[in-house]
mmCIF file of N, CA and C in Angstrom:
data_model
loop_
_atom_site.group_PDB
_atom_site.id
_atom_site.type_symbol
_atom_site.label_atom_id
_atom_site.label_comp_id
_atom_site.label_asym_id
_atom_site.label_seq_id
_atom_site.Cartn_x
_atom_site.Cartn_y
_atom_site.Cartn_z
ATOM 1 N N UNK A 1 -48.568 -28.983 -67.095
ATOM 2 C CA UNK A 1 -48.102 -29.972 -66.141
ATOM 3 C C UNK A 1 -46.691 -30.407 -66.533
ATOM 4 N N UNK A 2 -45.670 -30.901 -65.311
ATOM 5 C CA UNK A 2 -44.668 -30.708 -65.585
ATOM 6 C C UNK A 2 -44.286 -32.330 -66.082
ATOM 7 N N UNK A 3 -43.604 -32.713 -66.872
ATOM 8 C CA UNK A 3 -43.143 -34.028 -66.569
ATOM 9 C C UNK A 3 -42.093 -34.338 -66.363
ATOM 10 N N UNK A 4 -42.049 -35.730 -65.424
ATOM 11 C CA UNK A 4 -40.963 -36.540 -64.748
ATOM 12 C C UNK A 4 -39.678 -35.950 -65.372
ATOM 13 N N UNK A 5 -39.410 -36.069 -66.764
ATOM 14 C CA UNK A 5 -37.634 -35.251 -67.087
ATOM 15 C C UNK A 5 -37.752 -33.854 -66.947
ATOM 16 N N UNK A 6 -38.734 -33.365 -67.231
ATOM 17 C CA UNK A 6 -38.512 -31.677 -66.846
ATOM 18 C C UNK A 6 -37.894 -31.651 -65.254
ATOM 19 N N UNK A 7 -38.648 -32.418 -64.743
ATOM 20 C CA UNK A 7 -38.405 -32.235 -62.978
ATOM 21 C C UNK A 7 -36.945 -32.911 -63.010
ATOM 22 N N UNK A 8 -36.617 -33.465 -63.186
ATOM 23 C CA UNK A 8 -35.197 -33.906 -63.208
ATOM 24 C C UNK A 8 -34.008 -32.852 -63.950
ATOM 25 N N UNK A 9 -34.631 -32.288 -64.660
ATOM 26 C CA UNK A 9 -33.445 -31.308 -65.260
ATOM 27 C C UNK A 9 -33.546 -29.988 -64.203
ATOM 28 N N UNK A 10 -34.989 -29.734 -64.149
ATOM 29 C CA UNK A 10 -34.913 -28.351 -63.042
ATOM 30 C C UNK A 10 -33.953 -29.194 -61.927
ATOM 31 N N UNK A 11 -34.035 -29.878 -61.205
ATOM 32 C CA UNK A 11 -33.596 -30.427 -60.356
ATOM 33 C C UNK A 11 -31.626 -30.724 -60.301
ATOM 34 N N UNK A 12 -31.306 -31.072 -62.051
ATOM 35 C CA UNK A 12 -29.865 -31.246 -61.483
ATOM 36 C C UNK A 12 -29.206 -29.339 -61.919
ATOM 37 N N UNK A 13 -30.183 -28.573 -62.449
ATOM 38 C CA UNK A 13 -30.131 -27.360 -62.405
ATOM 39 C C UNK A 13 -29.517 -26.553 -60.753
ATOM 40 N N UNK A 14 -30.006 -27.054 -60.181
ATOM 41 C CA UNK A 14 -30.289 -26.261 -58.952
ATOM 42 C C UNK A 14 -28.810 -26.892 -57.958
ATOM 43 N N UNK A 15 -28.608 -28.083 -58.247
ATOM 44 C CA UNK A 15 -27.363 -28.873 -57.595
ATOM 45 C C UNK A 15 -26.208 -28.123 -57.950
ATOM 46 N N UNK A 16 -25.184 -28.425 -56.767
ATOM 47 C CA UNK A 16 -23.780 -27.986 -57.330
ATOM 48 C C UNK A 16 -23.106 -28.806 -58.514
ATOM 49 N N UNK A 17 -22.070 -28.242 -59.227
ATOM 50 C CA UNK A 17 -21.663 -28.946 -60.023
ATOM 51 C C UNK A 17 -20.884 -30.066 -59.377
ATOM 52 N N UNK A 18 -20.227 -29.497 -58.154
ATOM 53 C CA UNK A 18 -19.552 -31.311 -57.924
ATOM 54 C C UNK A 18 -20.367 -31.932 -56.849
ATOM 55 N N UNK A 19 -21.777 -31.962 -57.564
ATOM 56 C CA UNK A 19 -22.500 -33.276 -56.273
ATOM 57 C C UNK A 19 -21.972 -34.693 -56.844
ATOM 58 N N UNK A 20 -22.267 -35.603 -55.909
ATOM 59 C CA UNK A 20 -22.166 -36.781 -56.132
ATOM 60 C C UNK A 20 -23.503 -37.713 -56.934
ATOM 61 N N UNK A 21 -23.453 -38.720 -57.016
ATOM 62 C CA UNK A 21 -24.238 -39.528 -57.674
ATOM 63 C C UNK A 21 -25.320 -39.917 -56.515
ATOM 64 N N UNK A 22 -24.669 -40.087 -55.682
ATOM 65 C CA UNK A 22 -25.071 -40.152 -54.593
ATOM 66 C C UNK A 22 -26.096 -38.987 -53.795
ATOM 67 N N UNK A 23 -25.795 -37.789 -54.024
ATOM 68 C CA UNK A 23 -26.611 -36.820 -54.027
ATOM 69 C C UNK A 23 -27.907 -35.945 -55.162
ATOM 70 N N UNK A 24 -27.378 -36.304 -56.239
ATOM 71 C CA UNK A 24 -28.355 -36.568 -57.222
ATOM 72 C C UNK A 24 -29.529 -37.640 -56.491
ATOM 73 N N UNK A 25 -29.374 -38.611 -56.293
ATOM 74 C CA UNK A 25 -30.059 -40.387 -55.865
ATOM 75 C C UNK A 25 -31.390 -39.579 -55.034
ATOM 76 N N UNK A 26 -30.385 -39.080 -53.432
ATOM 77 C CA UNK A 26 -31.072 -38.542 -52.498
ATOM 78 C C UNK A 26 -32.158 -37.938 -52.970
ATOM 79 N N UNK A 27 -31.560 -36.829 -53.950
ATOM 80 C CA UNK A 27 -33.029 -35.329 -54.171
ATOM 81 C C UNK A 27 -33.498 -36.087 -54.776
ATOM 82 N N UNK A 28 -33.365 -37.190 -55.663
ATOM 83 C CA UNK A 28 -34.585 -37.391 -56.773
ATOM 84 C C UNK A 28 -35.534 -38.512 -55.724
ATOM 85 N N UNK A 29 -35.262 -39.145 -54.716
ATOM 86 C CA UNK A 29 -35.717 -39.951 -53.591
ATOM 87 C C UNK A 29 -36.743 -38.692 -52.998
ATOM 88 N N UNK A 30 -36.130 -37.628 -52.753
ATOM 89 C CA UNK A 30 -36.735 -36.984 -51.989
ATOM 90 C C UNK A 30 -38.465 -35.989 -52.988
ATOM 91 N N UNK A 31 -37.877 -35.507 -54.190
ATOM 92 C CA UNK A 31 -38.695 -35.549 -54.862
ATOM 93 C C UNK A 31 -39.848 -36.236 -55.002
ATOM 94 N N UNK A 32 -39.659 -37.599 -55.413
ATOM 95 C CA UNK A 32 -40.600 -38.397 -55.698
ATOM 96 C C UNK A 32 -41.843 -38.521 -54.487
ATOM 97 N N UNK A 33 -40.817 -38.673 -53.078
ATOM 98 C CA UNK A 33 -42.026 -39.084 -52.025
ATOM 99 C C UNK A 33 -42.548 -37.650 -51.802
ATOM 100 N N UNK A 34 -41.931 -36.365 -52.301
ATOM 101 C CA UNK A 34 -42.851 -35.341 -51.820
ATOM 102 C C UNK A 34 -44.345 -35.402 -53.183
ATOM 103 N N UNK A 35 -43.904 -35.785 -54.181
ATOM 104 C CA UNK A 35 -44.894 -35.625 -55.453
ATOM 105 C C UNK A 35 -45.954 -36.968 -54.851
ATOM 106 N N UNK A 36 -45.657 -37.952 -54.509
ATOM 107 C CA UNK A 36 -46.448 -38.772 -54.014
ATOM 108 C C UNK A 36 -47.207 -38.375 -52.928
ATOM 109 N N UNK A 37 -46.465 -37.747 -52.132
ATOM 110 C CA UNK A 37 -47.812 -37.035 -50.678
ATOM 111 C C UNK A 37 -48.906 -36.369 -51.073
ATOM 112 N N UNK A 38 -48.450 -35.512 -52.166
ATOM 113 C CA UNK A 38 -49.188 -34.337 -52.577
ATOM 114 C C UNK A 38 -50.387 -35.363 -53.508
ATOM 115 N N UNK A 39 -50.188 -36.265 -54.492
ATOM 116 C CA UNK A 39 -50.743 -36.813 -55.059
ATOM 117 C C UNK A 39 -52.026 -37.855 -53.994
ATOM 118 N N UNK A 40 -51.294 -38.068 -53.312
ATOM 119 C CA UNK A 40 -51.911 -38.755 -51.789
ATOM 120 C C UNK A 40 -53.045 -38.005 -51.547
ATOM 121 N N UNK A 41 -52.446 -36.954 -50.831
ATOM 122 C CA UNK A 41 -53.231 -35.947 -49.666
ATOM 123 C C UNK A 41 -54.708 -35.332 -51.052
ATOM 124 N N UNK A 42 -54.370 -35.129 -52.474
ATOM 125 C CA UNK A 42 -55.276 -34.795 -53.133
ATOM 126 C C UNK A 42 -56.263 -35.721 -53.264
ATOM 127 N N UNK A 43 -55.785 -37.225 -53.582
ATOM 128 C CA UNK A 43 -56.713 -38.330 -53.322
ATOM 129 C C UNK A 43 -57.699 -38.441 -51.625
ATOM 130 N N UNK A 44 -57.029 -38.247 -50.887
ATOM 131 C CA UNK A 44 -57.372 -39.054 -49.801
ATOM 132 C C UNK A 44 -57.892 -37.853 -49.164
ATOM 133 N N UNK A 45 -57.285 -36.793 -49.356
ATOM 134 C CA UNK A 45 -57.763 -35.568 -48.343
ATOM 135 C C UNK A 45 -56.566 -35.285 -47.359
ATOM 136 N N UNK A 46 -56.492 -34.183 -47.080
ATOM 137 C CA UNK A 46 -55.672 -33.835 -45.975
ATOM 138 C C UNK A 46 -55.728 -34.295 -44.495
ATOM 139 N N UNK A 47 -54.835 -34.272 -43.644
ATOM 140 C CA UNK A 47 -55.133 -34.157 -42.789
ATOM 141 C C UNK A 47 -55.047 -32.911 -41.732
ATOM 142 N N UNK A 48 -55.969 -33.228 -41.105
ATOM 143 C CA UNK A 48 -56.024 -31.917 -39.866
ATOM 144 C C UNK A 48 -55.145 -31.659 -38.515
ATOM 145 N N UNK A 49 -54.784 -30.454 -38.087
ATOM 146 C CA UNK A 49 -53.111 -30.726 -37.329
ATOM 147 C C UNK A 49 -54.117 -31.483 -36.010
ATOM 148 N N UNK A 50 -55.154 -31.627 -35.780
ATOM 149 C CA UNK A 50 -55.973 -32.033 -34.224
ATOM 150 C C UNK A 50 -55.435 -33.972 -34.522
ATOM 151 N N UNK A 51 -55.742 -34.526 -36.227
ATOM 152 C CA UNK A 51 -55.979 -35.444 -36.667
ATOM 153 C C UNK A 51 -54.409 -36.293 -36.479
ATOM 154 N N UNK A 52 -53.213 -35.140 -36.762
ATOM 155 C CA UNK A 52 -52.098 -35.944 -36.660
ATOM 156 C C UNK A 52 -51.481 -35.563 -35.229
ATOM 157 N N UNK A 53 -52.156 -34.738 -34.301
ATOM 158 C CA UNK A 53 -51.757 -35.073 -32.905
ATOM 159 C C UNK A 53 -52.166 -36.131 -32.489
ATOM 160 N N UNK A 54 -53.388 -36.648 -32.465
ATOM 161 C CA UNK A 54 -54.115 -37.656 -32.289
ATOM 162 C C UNK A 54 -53.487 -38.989 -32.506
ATOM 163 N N UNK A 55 -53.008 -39.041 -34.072
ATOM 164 C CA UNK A 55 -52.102 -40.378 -34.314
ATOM 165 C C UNK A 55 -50.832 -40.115 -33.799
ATOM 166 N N UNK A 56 -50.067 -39.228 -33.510
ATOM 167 C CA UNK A 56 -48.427 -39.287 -32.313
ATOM 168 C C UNK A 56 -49.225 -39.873 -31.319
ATOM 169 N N UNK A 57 -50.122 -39.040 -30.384
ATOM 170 C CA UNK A 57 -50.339 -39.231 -29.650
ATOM 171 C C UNK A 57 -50.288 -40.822 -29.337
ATOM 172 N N UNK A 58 -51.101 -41.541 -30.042
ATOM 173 C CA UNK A 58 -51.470 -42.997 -30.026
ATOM 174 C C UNK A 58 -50.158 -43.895 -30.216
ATOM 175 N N UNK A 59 -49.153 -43.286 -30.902
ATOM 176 C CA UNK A 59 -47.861 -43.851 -30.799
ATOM 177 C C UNK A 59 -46.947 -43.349 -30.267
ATOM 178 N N UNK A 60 -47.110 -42.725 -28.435
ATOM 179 C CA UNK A 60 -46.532 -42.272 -28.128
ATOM 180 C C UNK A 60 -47.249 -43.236 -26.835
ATOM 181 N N UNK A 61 -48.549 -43.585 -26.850
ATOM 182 C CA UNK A 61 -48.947 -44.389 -25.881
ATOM 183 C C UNK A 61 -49.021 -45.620 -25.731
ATOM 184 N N UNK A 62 -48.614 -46.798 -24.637
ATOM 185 C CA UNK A 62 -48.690 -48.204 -24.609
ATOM 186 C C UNK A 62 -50.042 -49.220 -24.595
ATOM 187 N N UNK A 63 -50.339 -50.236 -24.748
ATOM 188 C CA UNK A 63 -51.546 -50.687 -24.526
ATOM 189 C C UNK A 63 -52.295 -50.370 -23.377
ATOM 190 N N UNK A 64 -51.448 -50.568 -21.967
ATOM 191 C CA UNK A 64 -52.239 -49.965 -21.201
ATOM 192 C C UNK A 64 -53.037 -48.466 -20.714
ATOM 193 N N UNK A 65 -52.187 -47.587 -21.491
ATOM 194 C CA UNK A 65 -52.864 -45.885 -21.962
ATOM 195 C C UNK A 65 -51.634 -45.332 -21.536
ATOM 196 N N UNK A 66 -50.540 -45.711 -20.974
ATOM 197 C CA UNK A 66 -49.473 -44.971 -20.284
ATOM 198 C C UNK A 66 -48.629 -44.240 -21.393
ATOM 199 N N UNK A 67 -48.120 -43.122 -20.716
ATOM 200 C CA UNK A 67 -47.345 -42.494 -21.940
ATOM 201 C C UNK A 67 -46.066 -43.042 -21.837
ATOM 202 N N UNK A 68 -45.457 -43.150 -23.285
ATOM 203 C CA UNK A 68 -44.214 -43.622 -23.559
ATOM 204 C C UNK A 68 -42.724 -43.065 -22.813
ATOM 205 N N UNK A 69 -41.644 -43.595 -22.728
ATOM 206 C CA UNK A 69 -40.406 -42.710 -21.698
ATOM 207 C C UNK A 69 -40.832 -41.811 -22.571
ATOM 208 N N UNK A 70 -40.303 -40.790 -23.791
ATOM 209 C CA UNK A 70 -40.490 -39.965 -24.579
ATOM 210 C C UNK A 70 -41.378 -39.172 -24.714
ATOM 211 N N UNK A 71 -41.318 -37.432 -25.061
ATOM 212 C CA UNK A 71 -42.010 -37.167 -24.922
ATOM 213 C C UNK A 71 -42.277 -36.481 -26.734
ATOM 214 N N UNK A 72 -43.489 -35.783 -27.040
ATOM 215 C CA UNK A 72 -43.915 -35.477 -28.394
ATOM 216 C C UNK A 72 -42.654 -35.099 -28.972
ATOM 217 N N UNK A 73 -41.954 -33.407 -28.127
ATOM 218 C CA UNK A 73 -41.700 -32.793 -28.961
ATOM 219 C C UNK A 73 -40.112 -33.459 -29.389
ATOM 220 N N UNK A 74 -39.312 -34.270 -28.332
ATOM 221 C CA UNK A 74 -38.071 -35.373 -28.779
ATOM 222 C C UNK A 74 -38.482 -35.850 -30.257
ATOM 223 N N UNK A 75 -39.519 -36.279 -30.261
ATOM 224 C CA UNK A 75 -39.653 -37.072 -31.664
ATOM 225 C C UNK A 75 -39.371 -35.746 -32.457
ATOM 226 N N UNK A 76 -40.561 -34.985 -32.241
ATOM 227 C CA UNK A 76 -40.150 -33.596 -33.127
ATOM 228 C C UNK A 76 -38.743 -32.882 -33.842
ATOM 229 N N UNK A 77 -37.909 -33.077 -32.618
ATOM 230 C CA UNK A 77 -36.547 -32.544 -32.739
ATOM 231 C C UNK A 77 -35.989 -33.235 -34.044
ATOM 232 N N UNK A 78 -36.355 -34.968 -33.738
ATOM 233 C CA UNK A 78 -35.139 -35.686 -34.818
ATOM 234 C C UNK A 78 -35.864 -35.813 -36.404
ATOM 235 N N UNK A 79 -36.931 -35.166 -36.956
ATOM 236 C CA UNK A 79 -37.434 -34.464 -37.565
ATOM 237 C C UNK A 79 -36.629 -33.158 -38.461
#
């Protein structure tokens, strides 16, 4: 198992030499919440692609059942 500084050295490994501090920040941001999903999804279980149409769906719809101006795959795009 890897730990937290290993992943940080593979990590400024792979960067250009003139990133910013600022770009270092990002990947290690981005890192973390992917190691947390995974840590998540092993706890909690996955979900199923029927399971997360289901929740867009529901936030794509208003209280009264109407669909939103927007449609799925817009959200998709800015993704």
């Amino acid at each position: 198992m890897s730990t937290v500084k290993n992943d940080v050295q593979s990590l400024l490994e792979t960067l250009p030499d003139d990133c910013t501090l600022e770009d270092i920040q990002y990947h290690l941001y981005v890192v973390e919440k992917v190691r947390r999903g995974i840590e998540r999804a092993e706890a909690e279980g996955e979900m199923t692609q029927q399971e997360v149409e289901k929740r867009l769906d529901k936030w794509h719809t208003d209280r009264l059942g109407r669909r939103k101006r927007w449609k799925m795959w817009n959200l998709l795009l800015c993704i």
